[in-house]
Amino acid sequence: RAGRIGGVVVFAGDPRSTAAAVARLQRASAVPLLVASDYEWGAAMRLDGATRFPRAMAAGAAALGWGLEETRTLVREMGAITAREARAVGVQVVLAPVLDLSTTPESLVIGTRAFAADSGLVGSLGTAFVAGVQDEGALAVLKHFPGHGATGVDSHHELPVVWLPGAYLRERDLAPFRTAIETGAGAVMVAHVAYPGLDGRSDRPASRSPEILGPVLRGELQFGGLVVADALDMKGAAGAWDGAVAVESLAAGVDLLLVPPDPRVAWDAVVRAVRRGELTEARVDEAVQRVLRAKARLGLSHPSAPEPASTGDVVGDSRSGAVARAIAERALTLVSDPGSVLPLSSRSPPPVLLVSLVDSRDRSSEQRPLADELRRRTAILEHRVIPLSDQATPKVEVLEPSAARRGAVVVVADFAHNRAGGRESIRQWIGSLVERGIPVSYVALADPWVLRDAPPGVAALATYDASPESQRALARGLFGEIAIAGRLPVALDEERPPGDGQALPRATGCFDRAHLLTDRRAPGFDFGPVGEVLQEGIADGAMPGAVAMVGFRGELVLAEARGRTSWGDDTPEVRADTLYDLASLTKVVATTTLAMLEVEKGRLDLEASIAAYLPELRGGDKETVRVVDLLAHSSGILWWTDLYRRVGAEPPDEAKRRALEEVFALPLESAPGTATVYSDLGILLLGEILERLSGLPLDRLARERIFGPLGMTETRYRPGLDLLPRIAPTENDPWRGRVVHGEVHDENAAALGGVAPHAGLFSTAGDLAVFAQFLLDGGVSCEARLLRGDTVALFTSRAERVPGSSRALGWDTPSEQSSAGRFFSASSFGHTGYTGTSLWLDPERDLFAILLTNRVHPTRDNRKLIELRPRFHEAVVRSLFGDAVEPRTERTVTPPSGQDPP
């Protein structure tokens, strides 16, 4: 067995091949192997497809801005996820965390790998990571003892020397290691750095210093665990020859020799040293015992190798990505913004010129996530990549964008380290932009110290990493979709010490969920007139009850439930969380929004013939109908027919097939684009197109692409029986011979199994409030960005397909007899539902109003809501702005025919 390895280090691979390789090695070894890997920012550092966390300094920035304990929880979960993914591929030893202090901008070898410059913060976050790793049965390795952060020399290439007094090192650099050791860390990695202040030697690294590993580490810090040398193939470890390095390291107190240049040479040298008496057997036995204790701690009494097929459910789990996202978003730091450049507008996004600065020596920089995220938010994006080099000066003339001449904003994303040359010409160019009044944001992604020389007048930000999640967080922060509250964990200069930074609140609305579930009247407004309108409507018999919600300037200012779900004093009272059949609001909440998403993906062409997606229509009169005509209700397709009688009592799939055949066969009522006729049947065809584009049924599409991402947990087709007590009933329906309760009221939708593009959704006012604010905020919500602001604007502005029509794409806009009343602005958009529901939004006033009723209960002949709706909306606007508000100026509008009744 002489000379056999005791462990391996994994440097790269995918989960399946890594697990397979580790399994083969374990089976080939007579003694279970220690398997280690550098997983400082998660297993993704060495393992393709694993969860990629931001570098440690991002957590330091988050802790200073958002709170230490919350960040420790995230970092502990980061450690646990890293260990779970490591164990899934057979790695038991996590070579992390880095407990060095990042105290000098010249220390590129450490830099953002460290949590911070403050020893207390580093120790606290480091122990959280260790706890997470060791909770999951792996071994964390503290590095690089006694601290590598105070030198700009890279120990991979030469021996660094830290010229700091011993007392200073003990108080500052050793403190995080002391904290982690006291809380149970099982292993320490020793640096190939010299510390004359600790052992009086400037020509020998700590990894070969018995004074540092004995009296300091084992004595003062009382460490009894495994001592690991940093990789012995690094130049900082070099001695007389490789064998001597191995012997001297072991004699000094190292227990595990990591990556010697030639393991056989190291083993031979150790054996000869013992035989010559240069190295005692007791020292070797001590080291072996610590290695064996570590293996026992890891459950390696017998080889345990993962099967490759078992890695898929663990590595890269989507839930783990939420932790990475949270750290990245909380790390985002606004160092300064003297010109109030941020946030950029989500509702009217400006053109953006993105200039990515990359180190010409580093080909690993990946700038696509940031460019892709910005492209989702603005209709115009120019992206230029500029390599920085000491040998060449970037030609800034190539940066003069056409976008800048159109009033663009400029985002300079610096992916390079502070030592990269060629920035001076970039700074001069940025200065010229600022002088011309062009807004500029300068972002340090790889190295916060590049902000020391950021030109004055720019918005200066740091992300501390260029991971995909950090780039996505940056895009969200630039557009105000998340609050920016991170703080510098290092000093940029004397004027910007650790803890410096500015807070930038979230620019888009984010409701307190509790306010969506209880009655609420925000102070400062008199909503008495709104309550009077609702009460009068109930007393007059317009509806048995109602829920009203109003959002204004990103805040929920009114949530009010009145009356009962049915007529009679013994029926349930309406509550804020009562579910209503939305009827035709389904058209805009689900179908129109799905169409927006497909347009952004480039899969749905508004100007294409519908026959391009529905080949059954080729050669007929409907081949001249365009997709945009379906949305603008200008297709000429009959507005409604009794499909439910024509398809009979067929299963949903068969009923849908027959219903489509009926619609395909109907002749056009008018030439496309010549008349506005509100058409359920046209929307039915649009829904079929969306299903064919995605290969998924409509209910699943809406759930996965809208309701889930927006957190609309109450919105659904076909609610279950368990929700029946919360659902308002609708009509006593002659066709079905009963009161419809908990199933869709619309007969055609019912015949299709309760899932249809024109009707079928049930929801609460609270969920609709989330949806409304999402649109007002330009396609972004608390939970996610789904749409660009220009896409929202395109669909919610008057389409003008037919002169004088009030229709937008899917939506309606105010007209003389509009249910929105007289005071919603001309830029407003909204929709109503047959059962008695409505939703109107006014982007000019940052306002939405929701009114949910079941006015068809017990009969659809009740039309009193027609008069009540405009009074309700006028009362809302007057409650917010007073009696002095002026009616909008109307444009001439031709009332559309075939409108869905109230």
PDB file of C-alpha atoms in Angstrom, residues 120-346:
ATOM      1  CA  GLY A 120     -15.932  40.739  14.004  1.00  0.00           C
ATOM      2  CA  LEU A 121     -18.117  40.729  10.897  1.00  0.00           C
ATOM      3  CA  VAL A 122     -15.869  38.206   9.146  1.00  0.00           C
ATOM      4  CA  GLY A 123     -15.911  35.908  12.162  1.00  0.00           C
ATOM      5  CA  SER A 124     -19.680  36.098  12.546  1.00  0.00           C
ATOM      6  CA  LEU A 125     -20.471  35.360   8.906  1.00  0.00           C
ATOM      7  CA  GLY A 126     -17.714  32.758   8.648  1.00  0.00           C
ATOM      8  CA  THR A 127     -19.045  30.776  11.597  1.00  0.00           C
ATOM      9  CA  ALA A 128     -22.520  30.867  10.052  1.00  0.00           C
ATOM     10  CA  PHE A 129     -21.142  29.291   6.876  1.00  0.00           C
ATOM     11  CA  VAL A 130     -19.235  26.680   8.890  1.00  0.00           C
ATOM     12  CA  ALA A 131     -22.381  25.797  10.833  1.00  0.00           C
ATOM     13  CA  GLY A 132     -24.327  25.287   7.613  1.00  0.00           C
ATOM     14  CA  VAL A 133     -21.652  23.065   6.110  1.00  0.00           C
ATOM     15  CA  GLN A 134     -21.233  20.951   9.214  1.00  0.00           C
ATOM     16  CA  ASP A 135     -25.013  20.713   9.785  1.00  0.00           C
ATOM     17  CA  GLU A 136     -25.110  18.742   6.532  1.00  0.00           C
ATOM     18  CA  GLY A 137     -22.349  16.330   7.530  1.00  0.00           C
ATOM     19  CA  ALA A 138     -19.467  17.888   5.605  1.00  0.00           C
ATOM     20  CA  LEU A 139     -16.221  19.374   6.899  1.00  0.00           C
ATOM     21  CA  ALA A 140     -15.562  23.117   6.532  1.00  0.00           C
ATOM     22  CA  VAL A 141     -11.958  24.305   6.230  1.00  0.00           C
ATOM     23  CA  LEU A 142     -11.092  27.799   7.495  1.00  0.00           C
ATOM     24  CA  LYS A 143      -8.615  29.626   5.290  1.00  0.00           C
ATOM     25  CA  HIS A 144      -6.021  31.095   4.968  1.00  0.00           C
ATOM     26  CA  PHE A 145      -4.536  31.098   8.494  1.00  0.00           C
ATOM     27  CA  PRO A 146      -3.178  33.412   9.906  1.00  0.00           C
ATOM     28  CA  GLY A 147      -4.630  35.731   7.214  1.00  0.00           C
ATOM     29  CA  HIS A 148      -3.798  36.502   3.590  1.00  0.00           C
ATOM     30  CA  GLY A 149      -5.682  39.779   3.149  1.00  0.00           C
ATOM     31  CA  ALA A 150      -2.975  42.275   4.128  1.00  0.00           C
ATOM     32  CA  THR A 151      -0.701  41.675   1.142  1.00  0.00           C
ATOM     33  CA  GLY A 152      -0.943  42.417  -2.550  1.00  0.00           C
ATOM     34  CA  VAL A 153       1.403  39.553  -3.456  1.00  0.00           C
ATOM     35  CA  ASP A 154      -0.256  36.404  -4.768  1.00  0.00           C
ATOM     36  CA  SER A 155       1.047  33.277  -3.011  1.00  0.00           C
ATOM     37  CA  HIS A 156       0.280  31.276  -6.147  1.00  0.00           C
ATOM     38  CA  HIS A 157       3.213  33.059  -7.798  1.00  0.00           C
ATOM     39  CA  GLU A 158       5.666  34.019  -5.011  1.00  0.00           C
ATOM     40  CA  LEU A 159       6.058  34.164  -1.236  1.00  0.00           C
ATOM     41  CA  PRO A 160       4.164  37.149   0.237  1.00  0.00           C
ATOM     42  CA  VAL A 161       5.323  38.756   3.467  1.00  0.00           C
ATOM     43  CA  VAL A 162       2.930  40.450   5.893  1.00  0.00           C
ATOM     44  CA  TRP A 163       4.948  43.088   7.757  1.00  0.00           C
ATOM     45  CA  LEU A 164       2.571  43.626  10.659  1.00  0.00           C
ATOM     46  CA  PRO A 165       3.367  43.421  14.399  1.00  0.00           C
ATOM     47  CA  GLY A 166       2.404  40.198  16.142  1.00  0.00           C
ATOM     48  CA  ALA A 167       0.127  41.956  18.627  1.00  0.00           C
ATOM     49  CA  TYR A 168      -1.747  43.639  15.771  1.00  0.00           C
ATOM     50  CA  LEU A 169      -2.148  40.354  13.912  1.00  0.00           C
ATOM     51  CA  ARG A 170      -3.408  38.602  17.036  1.00  0.00           C
ATOM     52  CA  GLU A 171      -5.992  41.298  17.720  1.00  0.00           C
ATOM     53  CA  ARG A 172      -7.206  41.677  14.156  1.00  0.00           C
ATOM     54  CA  ASP A 173      -6.341  38.949  11.609  1.00  0.00           C
ATOM     55  CA  LEU A 174      -6.451  35.989  13.992  1.00  0.00           C
ATOM     56  CA  ALA A 175      -9.791  37.037  15.539  1.00  0.00           C
ATOM     57  CA  PRO A 176     -12.108  35.417  12.930  1.00  0.00           C
ATOM     58  CA  PHE A 177     -10.186  32.133  13.178  1.00  0.00           C
ATOM     59  CA  ARG A 178     -10.416  32.248  16.960  1.00  0.00           C
ATOM     60  CA  THR A 179     -14.205  32.759  16.763  1.00  0.00           C
ATOM     61  CA  ALA A 180     -14.727  29.926  14.290  1.00  0.00           C
ATOM     62  CA  ILE A 181     -12.487  27.533  16.235  1.00  0.00           C
ATOM     63  CA  GLU A 182     -14.368  28.278  19.446  1.00  0.00           C
ATOM     64  CA  THR A 183     -17.653  27.402  17.726  1.00  0.00           C
ATOM     65  CA  GLY A 184     -16.498  24.012  16.481  1.00  0.00           C
ATOM     66  CA  ALA A 185     -14.738  24.363  13.123  1.00  0.00           C
ATOM     67  CA  GLY A 186     -13.030  21.081  12.297  1.00  0.00           C
ATOM     68  CA  ALA A 187     -10.211  22.101   9.954  1.00  0.00           C
ATOM     69  CA  VAL A 188      -7.881  25.016   9.221  1.00  0.00           C
ATOM     70  CA  MET A 189      -5.905  25.714   6.053  1.00  0.00           C
ATOM     71  CA  VAL A 190      -2.526  27.383   6.543  1.00  0.00           C
ATOM     72  CA  ALA A 191      -1.319  30.049   4.132  1.00  0.00           C
ATOM     73  CA  HIS A 192       1.928  30.118   2.178  1.00  0.00           C
ATOM     74  CA  VAL A 193       2.633  33.603   3.548  1.00  0.00           C
ATOM     75  CA  ALA A 194       5.444  34.748   5.838  1.00  0.00           C
ATOM     76  CA  TYR A 195       4.662  36.573   9.118  1.00  0.00           C
ATOM     77  CA  PRO A 196       7.812  37.966  10.746  1.00  0.00           C
ATOM     78  CA  GLY A 197       5.630  39.458  13.482  1.00  0.00           C
ATOM     79  CA  LEU A 198       4.670  35.968  14.618  1.00  0.00           C
ATOM     80  CA  ASP A 199       7.832  33.890  14.122  1.00  0.00           C
ATOM     81  CA  GLY A 200      10.589  36.350  13.193  1.00  0.00           C
ATOM     82  CA  ARG A 201      11.044  34.839   9.716  1.00  0.00           C
ATOM     83  CA  SER A 202      10.407  36.619   6.402  1.00  0.00           C
ATOM     84  CA  ASP A 203      11.779  33.772   4.268  1.00  0.00           C
ATOM     85  CA  ARG A 204       9.441  30.984   5.369  1.00  0.00           C
ATOM     86  CA  PRO A 205       5.665  30.620   5.034  1.00  0.00           C
ATOM     87  CA  ALA A 206       3.359  29.881   7.948  1.00  0.00           C
ATOM     88  CA  SER A 207       2.740  26.451   6.394  1.00  0.00           C
ATOM     89  CA  ARG A 208       6.325  25.514   7.371  1.00  0.00           C
ATOM     90  CA  SER A 209       6.505  27.475  10.646  1.00  0.00           C
ATOM     91  CA  PRO A 210       6.411  25.363  13.837  1.00  0.00           C
ATOM     92  CA  GLU A 211       6.197  28.602  15.885  1.00  0.00           C
ATOM     93  CA  ILE A 212       2.964  29.627  14.133  1.00  0.00           C
ATOM     94  CA  LEU A 213       1.359  26.187  13.936  1.00  0.00           C
ATOM     95  CA  GLY A 214       2.406  25.196  17.448  1.00  0.00           C
ATOM     96  CA  PRO A 215       2.351  28.039  20.014  1.00  0.00           C
ATOM     97  CA  VAL A 216      -0.099  30.207  18.039  1.00  0.00           C
ATOM     98  CA  LEU A 217      -2.597  27.846  16.393  1.00  0.00           C
ATOM     99  CA  ARG A 218      -2.467  24.861  18.757  1.00  0.00           C
ATOM    100  CA  GLY A 219      -1.563  26.919  21.838  1.00  0.00           C
ATOM    101  CA  GLU A 220      -3.192  30.353  21.829  1.00  0.00           C
ATOM    102  CA  LEU A 221      -6.199  29.374  19.681  1.00  0.00           C
ATOM    103  CA  GLN A 222      -6.548  25.914  21.274  1.00  0.00           C
ATOM    104  CA  PHE A 223      -7.226  24.274  17.932  1.00  0.00           C
ATOM    105  CA  GLY A 224      -7.343  20.476  18.097  1.00  0.00           C
ATOM    106  CA  GLY A 225      -8.663  19.709  14.613  1.00  0.00           C
ATOM    107  CA  LEU A 226      -7.137  18.986  11.222  1.00  0.00           C
ATOM    108  CA  VAL A 227      -4.433  21.355   9.878  1.00  0.00           C
ATOM    109  CA  VAL A 228      -4.361  21.447   6.083  1.00  0.00           C
ATOM    110  CA  ALA A 229      -1.611  23.055   4.032  1.00  0.00           C
ATOM    111  CA  ASP A 230      -2.675  25.299   1.179  1.00  0.00           C
ATOM    112  CA  ALA A 231      -1.875  23.637  -2.138  1.00  0.00           C
ATOM    113  CA  LEU A 232       1.800  22.665  -2.118  1.00  0.00           C
ATOM    114  CA  ASP A 233       2.150  23.280  -5.849  1.00  0.00           C
ATOM    115  CA  MET A 234       1.874  27.059  -5.238  1.00  0.00           C
ATOM    116  CA  LYS A 235       5.060  29.097  -5.589  1.00  0.00           C
ATOM    117  CA  GLY A 236       4.658  30.524  -2.093  1.00  0.00           C
ATOM    118  CA  ALA A 237       5.206  27.037  -0.686  1.00  0.00           C
ATOM    119  CA  ALA A 238       8.460  26.475  -2.523  1.00  0.00           C
ATOM    120  CA  GLY A 239      11.526  25.446  -0.554  1.00  0.00           C
ATOM    121  CA  ALA A 240      14.782  23.722  -1.449  1.00  0.00           C
ATOM    122  CA  TRP A 241      12.854  21.038  -3.337  1.00  0.00           C
ATOM    123  CA  ASP A 242       9.387  19.444  -3.276  1.00  0.00           C
ATOM    124  CA  GLY A 243      10.304  16.637  -0.904  1.00  0.00           C
ATOM    125  CA  ALA A 244      11.773  19.070   1.633  1.00  0.00           C
ATOM    126  CA  VAL A 245       8.582  21.185   1.511  1.00  0.00           C
ATOM    127  CA  ALA A 246       6.481  18.144   2.390  1.00  0.00           C
ATOM    128  CA  VAL A 247       8.749  17.113   5.261  1.00  0.00           C
ATOM    129  CA  GLU A 248       9.092  20.625   6.715  1.00  0.00           C
ATOM    130  CA  SER A 249       5.321  21.225   6.508  1.00  0.00           C
ATOM    131  CA  LEU A 250       4.559  17.965   8.291  1.00  0.00           C
ATOM    132  CA  ALA A 251       7.232  18.629  10.925  1.00  0.00           C
ATOM    133  CA  ALA A 252       5.851  22.152  11.520  1.00  0.00           C
ATOM    134  CA  GLY A 253       2.407  20.801  12.369  1.00  0.00           C
ATOM    135  CA  VAL A 254       0.530  20.297   9.087  1.00  0.00           C
ATOM    136  CA  ASP A 255      -1.595  17.135   9.187  1.00  0.00           C
ATOM    137  CA  LEU A 256      -2.722  16.939   5.584  1.00  0.00           C
ATOM    138  CA  LEU A 257      -0.482  17.729   2.619  1.00  0.00           C
ATOM    139  CA  LEU A 258      -2.752  19.192  -0.059  1.00  0.00           C
ATOM    140  CA  VAL A 259      -1.867  18.858  -3.753  1.00  0.00           C
ATOM    141  CA  PRO A 260       1.897  18.220  -3.608  1.00  0.00           C
ATOM    142  CA  PRO A 261       3.412  18.582  -7.089  1.00  0.00           C
ATOM    143  CA  ASP A 262       4.220  14.854  -7.101  1.00  0.00           C
ATOM    144  CA  PRO A 263       2.543  12.798  -4.330  1.00  0.00           C
ATOM    145  CA  ARG A 264       5.082   9.939  -4.709  1.00  0.00           C
ATOM    146  CA  VAL A 265       7.997  12.335  -4.246  1.00  0.00           C
ATOM    147  CA  ALA A 266       6.360  13.729  -1.094  1.00  0.00           C
ATOM    148  CA  TRP A 267       5.725  10.242   0.332  1.00  0.00           C
ATOM    149  CA  ASP A 268       9.255   9.045  -0.374  1.00  0.00           C
ATOM    150  CA  ALA A 269      10.723  12.165   1.265  1.00  0.00           C
ATOM    151  CA  VAL A 270       8.588  11.712   4.387  1.00  0.00           C
ATOM    152  CA  VAL A 271       9.615   8.021   4.716  1.00  0.00           C
ATOM    153  CA  ARG A 272      13.326   8.852   4.350  1.00  0.00           C
ATOM    154  CA  ALA A 273      13.008  11.697   6.882  1.00  0.00           C
ATOM    155  CA  VAL A 274      11.495   9.347   9.456  1.00  0.00           C
ATOM    156  CA  ARG A 275      14.187   6.739   8.872  1.00  0.00           C
ATOM    157  CA  ARG A 276      16.905   9.383   9.274  1.00  0.00           C
ATOM    158  CA  GLY A 277      15.290  10.751  12.442  1.00  0.00           C
ATOM    159  CA  GLU A 278      14.587  14.163  10.908  1.00  0.00           C
ATOM    160  CA  LEU A 279      10.848  13.561  11.399  1.00  0.00           C
ATOM    161  CA  THR A 280       9.532  11.630  14.376  1.00  0.00           C
ATOM    162  CA  GLU A 281       7.101   8.780  14.029  1.00  0.00           C
ATOM    163  CA  ALA A 282       5.070  10.422  16.797  1.00  0.00           C
ATOM    164  CA  ARG A 283       4.505  13.509  14.617  1.00  0.00           C
ATOM    165  CA  VAL A 284       3.438  11.332  11.680  1.00  0.00           C
ATOM    166  CA  ASP A 285       1.143   9.250  13.913  1.00  0.00           C
ATOM    167  CA  GLU A 286      -0.403  12.442  15.306  1.00  0.00           C
ATOM    168  CA  ALA A 287      -1.154  13.691  11.800  1.00  0.00           C
ATOM    169  CA  VAL A 288      -2.557  10.320  10.722  1.00  0.00           C
ATOM    170  CA  GLN A 289      -4.799  10.169  13.764  1.00  0.00           C
ATOM    171  CA  ARG A 290      -6.244  13.597  12.995  1.00  0.00           C
ATOM    172  CA  VAL A 291      -6.924  12.576   9.390  1.00  0.00           C
ATOM    173  CA  LEU A 292      -8.605   9.369  10.586  1.00  0.00           C
ATOM    174  CA  ARG A 293     -10.682  11.284  13.130  1.00  0.00           C
ATOM    175  CA  ALA A 294     -11.805  13.623  10.340  1.00  0.00           C
ATOM    176  CA  LYS A 295     -12.770  10.638   8.201  1.00  0.00           C
ATOM    177  CA  ALA A 296     -14.683   9.104  11.091  1.00  0.00           C
ATOM    178  CA  ARG A 297     -16.461  12.396  11.674  1.00  0.00           C
ATOM    179  CA  LEU A 298     -17.534  12.321   8.016  1.00  0.00           C
ATOM    180  CA  GLY A 299     -18.823   8.762   8.241  1.00  0.00           C
ATOM    181  CA  LEU A 300     -15.988   7.316   6.176  1.00  0.00           C
ATOM    182  CA  SER A 301     -15.446   4.177   8.201  1.00  0.00           C
ATOM    183  CA  HIS A 302     -16.362   2.427   4.975  1.00  0.00           C
ATOM    184  CA  PRO A 303     -16.259   3.765   1.421  1.00  0.00           C
ATOM    185  CA  SER A 304     -19.497   5.514   0.555  1.00  0.00           C
ATOM    186  CA  ALA A 305     -19.788   6.572  -3.049  1.00  0.00           C
ATOM    187  CA  PRO A 306     -22.837   8.313  -4.527  1.00  0.00           C
ATOM    188  CA  GLU A 307     -24.520   6.890  -7.541  1.00  0.00           C
ATOM    189  CA  PRO A 308     -24.411   9.431 -10.401  1.00  0.00           C
ATOM    190  CA  ALA A 309     -28.161   9.200 -10.971  1.00  0.00           C
ATOM    191  CA  SER A 310     -28.813  10.540  -7.453  1.00  0.00           C
ATOM    192  CA  THR A 311     -27.278  13.974  -8.036  1.00  0.00           C
ATOM    193  CA  GLY A 312     -30.019  15.507 -10.183  1.00  0.00           C
ATOM    194  CA  ASP A 313     -32.512  16.156  -7.390  1.00  0.00           C
ATOM    195  CA  VAL A 314     -29.934  17.919  -5.206  1.00  0.00           C
ATOM    196  CA  VAL A 315     -27.456  19.826  -7.344  1.00  0.00           C
ATOM    197  CA  GLY A 316     -28.795  23.111  -8.674  1.00  0.00           C
ATOM    198  CA  ASP A 317     -32.180  22.807  -6.952  1.00  0.00           C
ATOM    199  CA  SER A 318     -34.269  25.840  -7.955  1.00  0.00           C
ATOM    200  CA  ARG A 319     -35.156  26.549  -4.315  1.00  0.00           C
ATOM    201  CA  SER A 320     -31.468  27.001  -3.559  1.00  0.00           C
ATOM    202  CA  GLY A 321     -31.334  29.769  -6.133  1.00  0.00           C
ATOM    203  CA  ALA A 322     -33.645  31.864  -3.959  1.00  0.00           C
ATOM    204  CA  VAL A 323     -30.921  32.115  -1.295  1.00  0.00           C
ATOM    205  CA  ALA A 324     -28.364  33.218  -3.888  1.00  0.00           C
ATOM    206  CA  ARG A 325     -30.826  35.775  -5.204  1.00  0.00           C
ATOM    207  CA  ALA A 326     -31.522  37.162  -1.736  1.00  0.00           C
ATOM    208  CA  ILE A 327     -27.815  37.635  -0.980  1.00  0.00           C
ATOM    209  CA  ALA A 328     -27.185  39.258  -4.365  1.00  0.00           C
ATOM    210  CA  GLU A 329     -30.078  41.687  -4.027  1.00  0.00           C
ATOM    211  CA  ARG A 330     -29.231  42.681  -0.459  1.00  0.00           C
ATOM    212  CA  ALA A 331     -25.571  43.174  -1.339  1.00  0.00           C
ATOM    213  CA  LEU A 332     -26.255  45.839  -3.962  1.00  0.00           C
ATOM    214  CA  THR A 333     -24.657  49.058  -2.678  1.00  0.00           C
ATOM    215  CA  LEU A 334     -25.248  52.595  -3.873  1.00  0.00           C
ATOM    216  CA  VAL A 335     -22.023  54.373  -2.959  1.00  0.00           C
ATOM    217  CA  SER A 336     -23.159  57.746  -4.297  1.00  0.00           C
ATOM    218  CA  ASP A 337     -25.684  59.317  -6.650  1.00  0.00           C
ATOM    219  CA  PRO A 338     -25.169  63.082  -6.566  1.00  0.00           C
ATOM    220  CA  GLY A 339     -27.219  63.634  -9.698  1.00  0.00           C
ATOM    221  CA  SER A 340     -30.164  61.440  -8.621  1.00  0.00           C
ATOM    222  CA  VAL A 341     -29.694  59.291 -11.695  1.00  0.00           C
ATOM    223  CA  LEU A 342     -31.488  56.341 -10.080  1.00  0.00           C
ATOM    224  CA  PRO A 343     -33.923  54.757 -10.260  1.00  0.00           C
ATOM    225  CA  LEU A 344     -34.511  54.538 -13.991  1.00  0.00           C
ATOM    226  CA  SER A 345     -38.154  54.624 -14.976  1.00  0.00           C
ATOM    227  CA  SER A 346     -39.895  51.272 -15.329  1.00  0.00           C
TER     228      SER A 346
END
